[in-house]
Amino acid sequence: MERPRVGELAPPDRLLMGPGPSEVHPRVLQAMSTPLVGHLDPAFIDIMDDVQDLLRYTFRTDNQWTIPVSGTGSASMEAAIGNLTEPGDTVLVPGNGYFGERMAAMVERAGGDPVFVEAPWGEPLDPTDVADAFAEHQPDLFGFVHAETSTGAKQPQVSELTRIAHQHDALVIADTVTSLGGVELRVDEWGIDVAYAGPQKCLSCPPGASPLTLNDRAMAKILDRETPVRSWYLDLSLLQEYWGDERAYHHTAPITNVYALREALRLVAEEGIENRWQRHRRMAGALKAGVEGMGMALNPADDWWLPSLNAVRLPDGVDDDAVIAHLLGEYGIEVAGGLGDLSGEILRIGCMGHSARRGNVLTLIAALGDALEAQDAAVDVEAGLAATRETLRG
Ligand SMILES: *Cc1c(COP(=O)(O)O)cnc(C)c1O
């Protein structure tokens, strides 16, 4: 075989305003070029402790079992679902978006039986429907998606949902991948038993080590399992020996990603979690004002608008792929189209973490206006820009 001639690494300069990854803060990139220590080095044990403390702060939890799982958000998701689902368990999952379907697929792999509580794509679950589903199926677990990245809908009334589940002695698993660090989330106060997240959405950290938190009740179910977890790699009863008091080898932690997550979480703590939620609301609010000023609308109603992921309804006759290609080709801006039931109908514009800044929002609105005009869409770009500028000033 010939020696491959591969040029220098030169990815194009992009502004990441899609459903993730988001822009990474320079301090996080710098942390990733820090020399490695071993994953059992006393210095690394201190770093692990820091990450766990910072994760508890960001999740708003006192849970002892709060760790970064090696892998992307789907790894922390499968750790949650695969450990808590025992063969034969019934698991209630949401039918209102793409990630509920992924939950169901993971439940099946774990030997459980998923049952859906339905709501239209783009709308949240209705607590009445959840209560009815509990009465009908008596599930052992209930999973819901707090911030549905596929539809831009936020699940309100979380405490209401967890109350229903707990009345039926079920544990609650929350997908907080696109809310952690960007949208109000209070794990303990809201009664969430297990929450998983990803680093590359509102934490603005490269993918690779993904937050997970479990309360004692959830951990007790895992430690009492009759059959071992089907994944050795994600088995929390084994992983607790590394992340718990023993600090014994299980697998080599992705050290560089743990450094990155530590720095990204340090930025969260410096800003203050509530200030950070507010910044996301303000920046995404300016984006939303611009979209509405141009004469378009967001897909979700204001009551369940998700600031970290803005689902913009495209005017009739506008081709989403052409708009996406124009933004990428002419401006180097990444956004995404709709999935599933919303395919072809919406653009998904992220406003996450370090991407959620004034200059990015204004640039996005100007470039989006240009892309829509290139498609002969009937939009008022000037009015959109004026609305964004006014909101940013306010
Ligand atoms: C991105 C995402 C995931 C999966 O995370 P990956 O890092 O892509 O594995 C799961 N749930 C939601 C809501 C997401 O947005």
PDB file of C-alpha atoms and ligand atoms in Angstrom, residues 19-20 71-77 98-100 102 106 145-150 175-179 196-201 207-208 210 348 352, ligand 1:
ATOM      1  CA  PRO A  19     -28.139  21.844  17.000  1.00  0.00           C
ATOM      2  CA  GLY A  20     -24.610  21.187  18.280  1.00  0.00           C
ATOM      3  CA  GLY A  71     -18.412   9.236  25.134  1.00  0.00           C
ATOM      4  CA  THR A  72     -20.929  11.617  23.600  1.00  0.00           C
ATOM      5  CA  GLY A  73     -24.399  12.457  24.910  1.00  0.00           C
ATOM      6  CA  SER A  74     -25.700   9.143  23.608  1.00  0.00           C
ATOM      7  CA  ALA A  75     -23.240   7.370  25.933  1.00  0.00           C
ATOM      8  CA  SER A  76     -24.585   9.092  29.049  1.00  0.00           C
ATOM      9  CA  MET A  77     -28.085   8.457  27.656  1.00  0.00           C
ATOM     10  CA  TYR A  98     -36.583  12.250  17.650  1.00  0.00           C
ATOM     11  CA  PHE A  99     -34.829  11.622  20.959  1.00  0.00           C
ATOM     12  CA  GLY A 100     -37.840   9.886  22.516  1.00  0.00           C
ATOM     13  CA  ARG A 102     -33.852   6.874  20.574  1.00  0.00           C
ATOM     14  CA  MET A 106     -32.198   1.854  23.939  1.00  0.00           C
ATOM     15  CA  VAL A 145     -36.839  15.042  26.997  1.00  0.00           C
ATOM     16  CA  HIS A 146     -36.499  18.392  28.745  1.00  0.00           C
ATOM     17  CA  ALA A 147     -35.175  20.178  25.651  1.00  0.00           C
ATOM     18  CA  GLU A 148     -36.135  18.410  22.408  1.00  0.00           C
ATOM     19  CA  THR A 149     -33.396  19.427  19.965  1.00  0.00           C
ATOM     20  CA  SER A 150     -35.333  17.974  17.035  1.00  0.00           C
ATOM     21  CA  ASP A 175     -32.776  14.040  28.796  1.00  0.00           C
ATOM     22  CA  THR A 176     -31.152  17.395  29.527  1.00  0.00           C
ATOM     23  CA  VAL A 177     -28.620  17.314  26.698  1.00  0.00           C
ATOM     24  CA  THR A 178     -29.724  20.647  25.219  1.00  0.00           C
ATOM     25  CA  SER A 179     -30.754  22.294  28.480  1.00  0.00           C
ATOM     26  CA  TYR A 196     -28.016  12.921  31.442  1.00  0.00           C
ATOM     27  CA  ALA A 197     -26.515  15.573  29.189  1.00  0.00           C
ATOM     28  CA  GLY A 198     -23.846  16.226  26.590  1.00  0.00           C
ATOM     29  CA  PRO A 199     -20.946  18.654  26.619  1.00  0.00           C
ATOM     30  CA  GLN A 200     -21.179  20.055  23.073  1.00  0.00           C
ATOM     31  CA  LYS A 201     -24.531  21.798  23.368  1.00  0.00           C
ATOM     32  CA  PRO A 207     -17.949  16.025  22.611  1.00  0.00           C
ATOM     33  CA  GLY A 208     -16.252  13.225  24.529  1.00  0.00           C
ATOM     34  CA  SER A 210     -20.905  13.534  29.028  1.00  0.00           C
ATOM     35  CA  ARG A 348     -33.084  24.584  13.574  1.00  0.00           C
ATOM     36  CA  MET A 352     -25.995  27.564  22.851  1.00  0.00           C
TER      37      MET A 352
HETATM   38  C1  LIG B   1     -27.511  15.750  20.907  1.00  0.00           C
HETATM   39  C2  LIG B   1     -28.559  15.062  21.694  1.00  0.00           C
HETATM   40  C3  LIG B   1     -28.419  13.738  22.151  1.00  0.00           C
HETATM   41  C4  LIG B   1     -27.281  12.843  21.765  1.00  0.00           C
HETATM   42  O1  LIG B   1     -26.040  13.360  21.981  1.00  0.00           O
HETATM   43  P1  LIG B   1     -24.788  12.946  21.057  1.00  0.00           P
HETATM   44  O2  LIG B   1     -23.694  13.759  21.665  1.00  0.00           O
HETATM   45  O3  LIG B   1     -25.102  13.310  19.652  1.00  0.00           O
HETATM   46  O4  LIG B   1     -24.548  11.507  21.226  1.00  0.00           O
HETATM   47  C5  LIG B   1     -29.423  13.220  22.958  1.00  0.00           C
HETATM   48  N1  LIG B   1     -30.508  13.944  23.292  1.00  0.00           N
HETATM   49  C6  LIG B   1     -30.694  15.197  22.843  1.00  0.00           C
HETATM   50  C7  LIG B   1     -31.923  15.952  23.246  1.00  0.00           C
HETATM   51  C8  LIG B   1     -29.725  15.796  22.035  1.00  0.00           C
HETATM   52  O5  LIG B   1     -29.910  17.038  21.597  1.00  0.00           O
END
